[in-house]
mmCIF file of C-alpha atoms in Angstrom:
data_model
loop_
_atom_site.group_PDB
_atom_site.id
_atom_site.type_symbol
_atom_site.label_atom_id
_atom_site.label_comp_id
_atom_site.label_asym_id
_atom_site.label_seq_id
_atom_site.Cartn_x
_atom_site.Cartn_y
_atom_site.Cartn_z
ATOM 1 C CA UNK A 21 -26.899 -50.010 -22.236
ATOM 2 C CA UNK A 22 -24.864 -51.258 -19.320
ATOM 3 C CA UNK A 23 -22.058 -49.590 -17.385
ATOM 4 C CA UNK A 24 -19.271 -51.103 -19.522
ATOM 5 C CA UNK A 25 -20.816 -49.987 -22.652
ATOM 6 C CA UNK A 26 -21.154 -46.583 -21.283
ATOM 7 C CA UNK A 27 -17.510 -46.447 -20.480
ATOM 8 C CA UNK A 28 -16.545 -47.455 -23.919
ATOM 9 C CA UNK A 29 -18.814 -44.768 -25.300
ATOM 10 C CA UNK A 30 -17.289 -42.193 -22.894
ATOM 11 C CA UNK A 31 -13.757 -43.165 -24.002
ATOM 12 C CA UNK A 32 -14.748 -42.769 -27.623
ATOM 13 C CA UNK A 33 -16.845 -39.571 -27.261
ATOM 14 C CA UNK A 34 -14.381 -37.804 -24.996
ATOM 15 C CA UNK A 35 -11.112 -39.210 -26.766
ATOM 16 C CA UNK A 36 -9.781 -35.756 -27.410
ATOM 17 C CA UNK A 37 -10.033 -34.543 -23.710
ATOM 18 C CA UNK A 38 -8.639 -37.853 -22.470
ATOM 19 C CA UNK A 39 -5.783 -37.664 -24.912
ATOM 20 C CA UNK A 40 -4.935 -34.149 -23.814
ATOM 21 C CA UNK A 41 -5.046 -35.355 -20.095
ATOM 22 C CA UNK A 42 -2.602 -38.110 -21.083
ATOM 23 C CA UNK A 43 -0.287 -36.056 -23.046
ATOM 24 C CA UNK A 44 3.242 -34.638 -22.590
ATOM 25 C CA UNK A 45 1.749 -31.253 -22.761
ATOM 26 C CA UNK A 46 -0.511 -32.018 -19.846
ATOM 27 C CA UNK A 47 2.482 -32.044 -17.632
ATOM 28 C CA UNK A 48 3.194 -28.430 -18.589
ATOM 29 C CA UNK A 49 -0.402 -27.468 -17.701
ATOM 30 C CA UNK A 50 -0.109 -29.249 -14.412
ATOM 31 C CA UNK A 51 3.259 -27.849 -13.418
ATOM 32 C CA UNK A 52 2.485 -24.319 -14.723
ATOM 33 C CA UNK A 53 5.516 -24.489 -17.029
ATOM 34 C CA UNK A 54 8.560 -26.783 -17.593
ATOM 35 C CA UNK A 55 7.610 -30.010 -15.815
ATOM 36 C CA UNK A 56 9.662 -30.574 -12.555
ATOM 37 C CA UNK A 57 8.994 -32.977 -9.724
ATOM 38 C CA UNK A 58 8.109 -30.501 -7.164
ATOM 39 C CA UNK A 59 5.280 -28.675 -8.973
ATOM 40 C CA UNK A 60 3.936 -31.931 -10.300
ATOM 41 C CA UNK A 61 3.821 -33.484 -6.884
ATOM 42 C CA UNK A 62 2.272 -30.367 -5.479
ATOM 43 C CA UNK A 63 -0.452 -30.445 -8.161
ATOM 44 C CA UNK A 64 -1.100 -34.140 -7.526
ATOM 45 C CA UNK A 65 -1.609 -33.515 -3.939
ATOM 46 C CA UNK A 66 -4.004 -30.777 -4.616
ATOM 47 C CA UNK A 67 -5.894 -33.154 -6.866
ATOM 48 C CA UNK A 68 -6.220 -35.815 -4.298
ATOM 49 C CA UNK A 69 -7.171 -33.271 -1.663
ATOM 50 C CA UNK A 70 -9.916 -31.805 -3.945
ATOM 51 C CA UNK A 71 -11.352 -35.277 -4.556
ATOM 52 C CA UNK A 72 -11.318 -36.022 -0.786
ATOM 53 C CA UNK A 73 -13.267 -32.785 -0.203
ATOM 54 C CA UNK A 74 -15.845 -33.564 -2.934
ATOM 55 C CA UNK A 75 -16.670 -36.949 -1.499
ATOM 56 C CA UNK A 76 -16.727 -35.695 2.005
ATOM 57 C CA UNK A 77 -19.435 -33.088 1.113
ATOM 58 C CA UNK A 78 -21.375 -35.877 -0.627
ATOM 59 C CA UNK A 79 -21.236 -38.053 2.448
ATOM 60 C CA UNK A 80 -22.814 -35.455 4.508
ATOM 61 C CA UNK A 81 -26.181 -35.522 2.647
ATOM 62 C CA UNK A 82 -26.278 -38.640 0.507
ATOM 63 C CA UNK A 83 -29.530 -40.636 1.233
ATOM 64 C CA UNK A 84 -28.572 -43.744 -0.640
ATOM 65 C CA UNK A 85 -26.962 -45.992 1.947
ATOM 66 C CA UNK A 86 -24.807 -48.061 -0.352
ATOM 67 C CA UNK A 87 -23.630 -45.036 -2.364
ATOM 68 C CA UNK A 88 -22.803 -43.170 0.853
ATOM 69 C CA UNK A 89 -20.698 -46.056 2.062
ATOM 70 C CA UNK A 90 -18.736 -46.079 -1.289
ATOM 71 C CA UNK A 91 -18.313 -42.354 -0.924
ATOM 72 C CA UNK A 92 -16.962 -42.826 2.590
ATOM 73 C CA UNK A 93 -14.330 -45.361 1.414
ATOM 74 C CA UNK A 94 -13.434 -42.886 -1.429
ATOM 75 C CA UNK A 95 -12.840 -40.173 1.175
ATOM 76 C CA UNK A 96 -10.511 -42.432 3.106
ATOM 77 C CA UNK A 97 -8.683 -43.574 -0.051
ATOM 78 C CA UNK A 98 -8.237 -39.905 -1.392
ATOM 79 C CA UNK A 99 -6.916 -39.009 2.114
ATOM 80 C CA UNK A 100 -4.464 -41.741 2.032
ATOM 81 C CA UNK A 101 -3.514 -40.832 -1.526
ATOM 82 C CA UNK A 102 -2.883 -37.217 -0.560
ATOM 83 C CA UNK A 103 -0.731 -38.149 2.345
ATOM 84 C CA UNK A 104 1.397 -40.541 0.243
ATOM 85 C CA UNK A 105 2.032 -37.764 -2.276
ATOM 86 C CA UNK A 106 2.645 -35.241 0.394
ATOM 87 C CA UNK A 107 5.323 -37.518 1.904
ATOM 88 C CA UNK A 108 7.268 -36.838 -1.260
ATOM 89 C CA UNK A 109 7.384 -33.062 -0.589
ATOM 90 C CA UNK A 110 9.298 -31.061 1.844
ATOM 91 C CA UNK A 111 6.109 -29.172 2.858
ATOM 92 C CA UNK A 112 2.704 -28.746 1.588
ATOM 93 C CA UNK A 113 -0.601 -26.738 2.485
ATOM 94 C CA UNK A 114 -3.803 -27.113 0.669
ATOM 95 C CA UNK A 115 -4.525 -24.286 -1.788
ATOM 96 C CA UNK A 116 -7.265 -21.866 -0.373
ATOM 97 C CA UNK A 117 -8.443 -20.921 -3.846
ATOM 98 C CA UNK A 118 -11.265 -23.414 -3.980
ATOM 99 C CA UNK A 119 -11.805 -26.397 -6.199
ATOM 100 C CA UNK A 120 -10.747 -26.514 -9.852
ATOM 101 C CA UNK A 121 -13.582 -26.541 -12.483
ATOM 102 C CA UNK A 122 -14.136 -30.266 -12.526
ATOM 103 C CA UNK A 123 -14.603 -30.579 -8.792
ATOM 104 C CA UNK A 124 -16.726 -27.395 -8.623
ATOM 105 C CA UNK A 125 -19.016 -29.082 -11.289
ATOM 106 C CA UNK A 126 -19.121 -32.295 -9.277
ATOM 107 C CA UNK A 127 -19.909 -30.679 -5.963
ATOM 108 C CA UNK A 128 -22.921 -29.168 -7.480
ATOM 109 C CA UNK A 129 -24.319 -32.605 -8.329
ATOM 110 C CA UNK A 130 -27.199 -33.400 -5.928
ATOM 111 C CA UNK A 131 -28.644 -36.780 -7.290
ATOM 112 C CA UNK A 132 -27.078 -40.078 -6.467
ATOM 113 C CA UNK A 133 -27.125 -40.980 -10.043
ATOM 114 C CA UNK A 134 -25.310 -37.889 -11.141
ATOM 115 C CA UNK A 135 -22.725 -38.270 -8.318
ATOM 116 C CA UNK A 136 -21.904 -41.904 -9.205
ATOM 117 C CA UNK A 137 -21.645 -40.917 -12.876
ATOM 118 C CA UNK A 138 -19.511 -37.835 -12.329
ATOM 119 C CA UNK A 139 -17.424 -38.998 -9.263
ATOM 120 C CA UNK A 140 -17.100 -42.633 -9.757
ATOM 121 C CA UNK A 141 -16.995 -42.916 -13.669
ATOM 122 C CA UNK A 142 -15.904 -39.527 -15.187
ATOM 123 C CA UNK A 143 -13.458 -38.474 -12.566
ATOM 124 C CA UNK A 144 -11.678 -41.864 -12.427
ATOM 125 C CA UNK A 145 -11.346 -41.828 -16.236
ATOM 126 C CA UNK A 146 -9.718 -38.493 -15.987
ATOM 127 C CA UNK A 147 -7.345 -39.622 -13.128
ATOM 128 C CA UNK A 148 -6.259 -42.852 -14.814
ATOM 129 C CA UNK A 149 -5.023 -40.626 -17.731
ATOM 130 C CA UNK A 150 -3.105 -38.148 -15.452
ATOM 131 C CA UNK A 151 -1.684 -40.931 -13.264
ATOM 132 C CA UNK A 152 -0.371 -42.697 -16.319
ATOM 133 C CA UNK A 153 1.474 -39.523 -17.572
ATOM 134 C CA UNK A 154 2.987 -38.969 -14.017
ATOM 135 C CA UNK A 155 4.206 -42.643 -14.052
ATOM 136 C CA UNK A 156 5.918 -42.026 -17.440
ATOM 137 C CA UNK A 157 7.349 -38.874 -16.241
ATOM 138 C CA UNK A 158 9.027 -40.309 -13.088
ATOM 139 C CA UNK A 159 9.910 -43.620 -14.750
ATOM 140 C CA UNK A 160 11.884 -41.587 -17.293
ATOM 141 C CA UNK A 161 14.157 -39.950 -14.692
ATOM 142 C CA UNK A 162 17.197 -41.371 -13.000
ATOM 143 C CA UNK A 163 17.515 -42.167 -9.287
ATOM 144 C CA UNK A 164 15.810 -43.800 -6.359
ATOM 145 C CA UNK A 165 13.388 -40.953 -5.747
ATOM 146 C CA UNK A 166 12.091 -41.108 -9.320
ATOM 147 C CA UNK A 167 11.689 -44.789 -9.223
ATOM 148 C CA UNK A 168 9.817 -44.605 -5.974
ATOM 149 C CA UNK A 169 7.462 -41.966 -7.228
ATOM 150 C CA UNK A 170 6.786 -43.798 -10.348
ATOM 151 C CA UNK A 171 5.821 -46.794 -8.184
ATOM 152 C CA UNK A 172 3.694 -44.580 -6.089
ATOM 153 C CA UNK A 173 1.634 -43.373 -8.978
ATOM 154 C CA UNK A 174 1.386 -46.855 -10.311
ATOM 155 C CA UNK A 175 -0.216 -47.925 -7.066
ATOM 156 C CA UNK A 176 -2.535 -44.876 -6.968
ATOM 157 C CA UNK A 177 -3.605 -45.684 -10.471
ATOM 158 C CA UNK A 178 -4.424 -49.277 -9.653
ATOM 159 C CA UNK A 179 -6.497 -48.116 -6.670
ATOM 160 C CA UNK A 180 -8.349 -45.583 -8.828
ATOM 161 C CA UNK A 181 -9.160 -48.256 -11.310
ATOM 162 C CA UNK A 182 -10.733 -50.248 -8.578
ATOM 163 C CA UNK A 183 -12.877 -47.102 -7.730
ATOM 164 C CA UNK A 184 -13.930 -47.044 -11.361
ATOM 165 C CA UNK A 185 -14.968 -50.749 -11.260
ATOM 166 C CA UNK A 186 -17.185 -50.024 -8.113
ATOM 167 C CA UNK A 187 -18.733 -47.030 -9.778
ATOM 168 C CA UNK A 188 -19.716 -49.146 -12.881
ATOM 169 C CA UNK A 189 -21.263 -51.711 -10.482
ATOM 170 C CA UNK A 190 -23.217 -48.939 -8.736
ATOM 171 C CA UNK A 191 -24.261 -47.448 -12.054
ATOM 172 C CA UNK A 192 -25.629 -50.648 -13.370
ATOM 173 C CA UNK A 193 -27.824 -51.054 -10.251
ATOM 174 C CA UNK A 194 -29.239 -47.581 -10.484
ATOM 175 C CA UNK A 195 -29.823 -46.812 -14.158
ATOM 176 C CA UNK A 196 -33.066 -48.539 -14.993
ATOM 177 C CA UNK A 197 -34.259 -46.385 -17.904
ATOM 178 C CA UNK A 198 -32.727 -44.929 -21.080
ATOM 179 C CA UNK A 199 -33.118 -41.551 -19.567
ATOM 180 C CA UNK A 200 -31.031 -42.665 -16.557
ATOM 181 C CA UNK A 201 -28.260 -43.876 -18.935
ATOM 182 C CA UNK A 202 -28.376 -40.612 -20.807
ATOM 183 C CA UNK A 203 -28.018 -38.576 -17.724
ATOM 184 C CA UNK A 204 -25.101 -40.674 -16.589
ATOM 185 C CA UNK A 205 -23.384 -40.232 -19.919
ATOM 186 C CA UNK A 206 -23.949 -36.515 -19.959
ATOM 187 C CA UNK A 207 -22.631 -36.026 -16.487
ATOM 188 C CA UNK A 208 -19.593 -38.155 -16.692
ATOM 189 C CA UNK A 209 -18.816 -36.838 -20.118
ATOM 190 C CA UNK A 210 -19.092 -33.260 -18.944
ATOM 191 C CA UNK A 211 -16.862 -33.874 -16.098
ATOM 192 C CA UNK A 212 -14.068 -35.225 -18.477
ATOM 193 C CA UNK A 213 -14.512 -32.332 -20.756
ATOM 194 C CA UNK A 214 -14.270 -29.756 -17.964
ATOM 195 C CA UNK A 215 -10.945 -31.394 -16.917
ATOM 196 C CA UNK A 216 -9.664 -31.326 -20.453
ATOM 197 C CA UNK A 217 -10.777 -27.629 -21.017
ATOM 198 C CA UNK A 218 -9.104 -26.700 -17.870
ATOM 199 C CA UNK A 219 -5.780 -28.154 -19.022
ATOM 200 C CA UNK A 220 -6.287 -26.491 -22.366
ATOM 201 C CA UNK A 221 -6.767 -23.083 -20.660
ATOM 202 C CA UNK A 222 -3.619 -23.681 -18.576
ATOM 203 C CA UNK A 223 -1.717 -24.362 -21.882
ATOM 204 C CA UNK A 224 -3.047 -21.380 -23.651
ATOM 205 C CA UNK A 225 -1.967 -19.250 -20.638
ATOM 206 C CA UNK A 226 1.509 -20.416 -21.354
ATOM 207 C CA UNK A 227 1.238 -19.546 -25.045
ATOM 208 C CA UNK A 228 0.838 -23.238 -26.131
ATOM 209 C CA UNK A 229 -1.775 -24.436 -28.565
ATOM 210 C CA UNK A 230 -3.698 -27.223 -26.870
ATOM 211 C CA UNK A 231 -4.080 -29.025 -30.159
ATOM 212 C CA UNK A 232 -0.236 -29.572 -30.345
ATOM 213 C CA UNK A 233 -0.295 -32.549 -27.936
ATOM 214 C CA UNK A 234 2.237 -35.399 -27.824
ATOM 215 C CA UNK A 235 0.272 -38.514 -26.967
#
């Protein structure tokens, strides 16, 4: 197996979770109800902040020099992403309630291989879906602010795709056995499923069947 083959398998194996994260219904989960720009931007800022904190924690104790350098670059990118989203809000403060389920899972990963698989493969695959849905949401609204926000998330999505590419390269260099590839598949896949399950739980809390998604 190689990293591109792993990505293809993940997209097939986790198709249900990825579809939910790229669905119209996902916006309701993200906004906690009817999708509106303010709650969606707030949730997006929280997501970028959570990613920044996850990679910051990894930088502190990562022994793999090359991986640590990539993690440091992601910290900078996620900080920039957060600030660009926050600029679209009148005010914003990070939620003190701790990380969501996906980032809680990622922060518990200790090996370089698991961190690369979860943080640089699984997490970006999730984010590419959620950014695509936010682009569609803002592109479908009228006005200069909506157009600017659609463009913003389009830029963030492209930059996240570049992180995924970097993660695929790192994974190819670090997976040397079938067991390594299986570990990578399990960690990345679980990160995706946790994110999908979190969205499903948010929908159930609103009385919505997660199976009734609009792709």
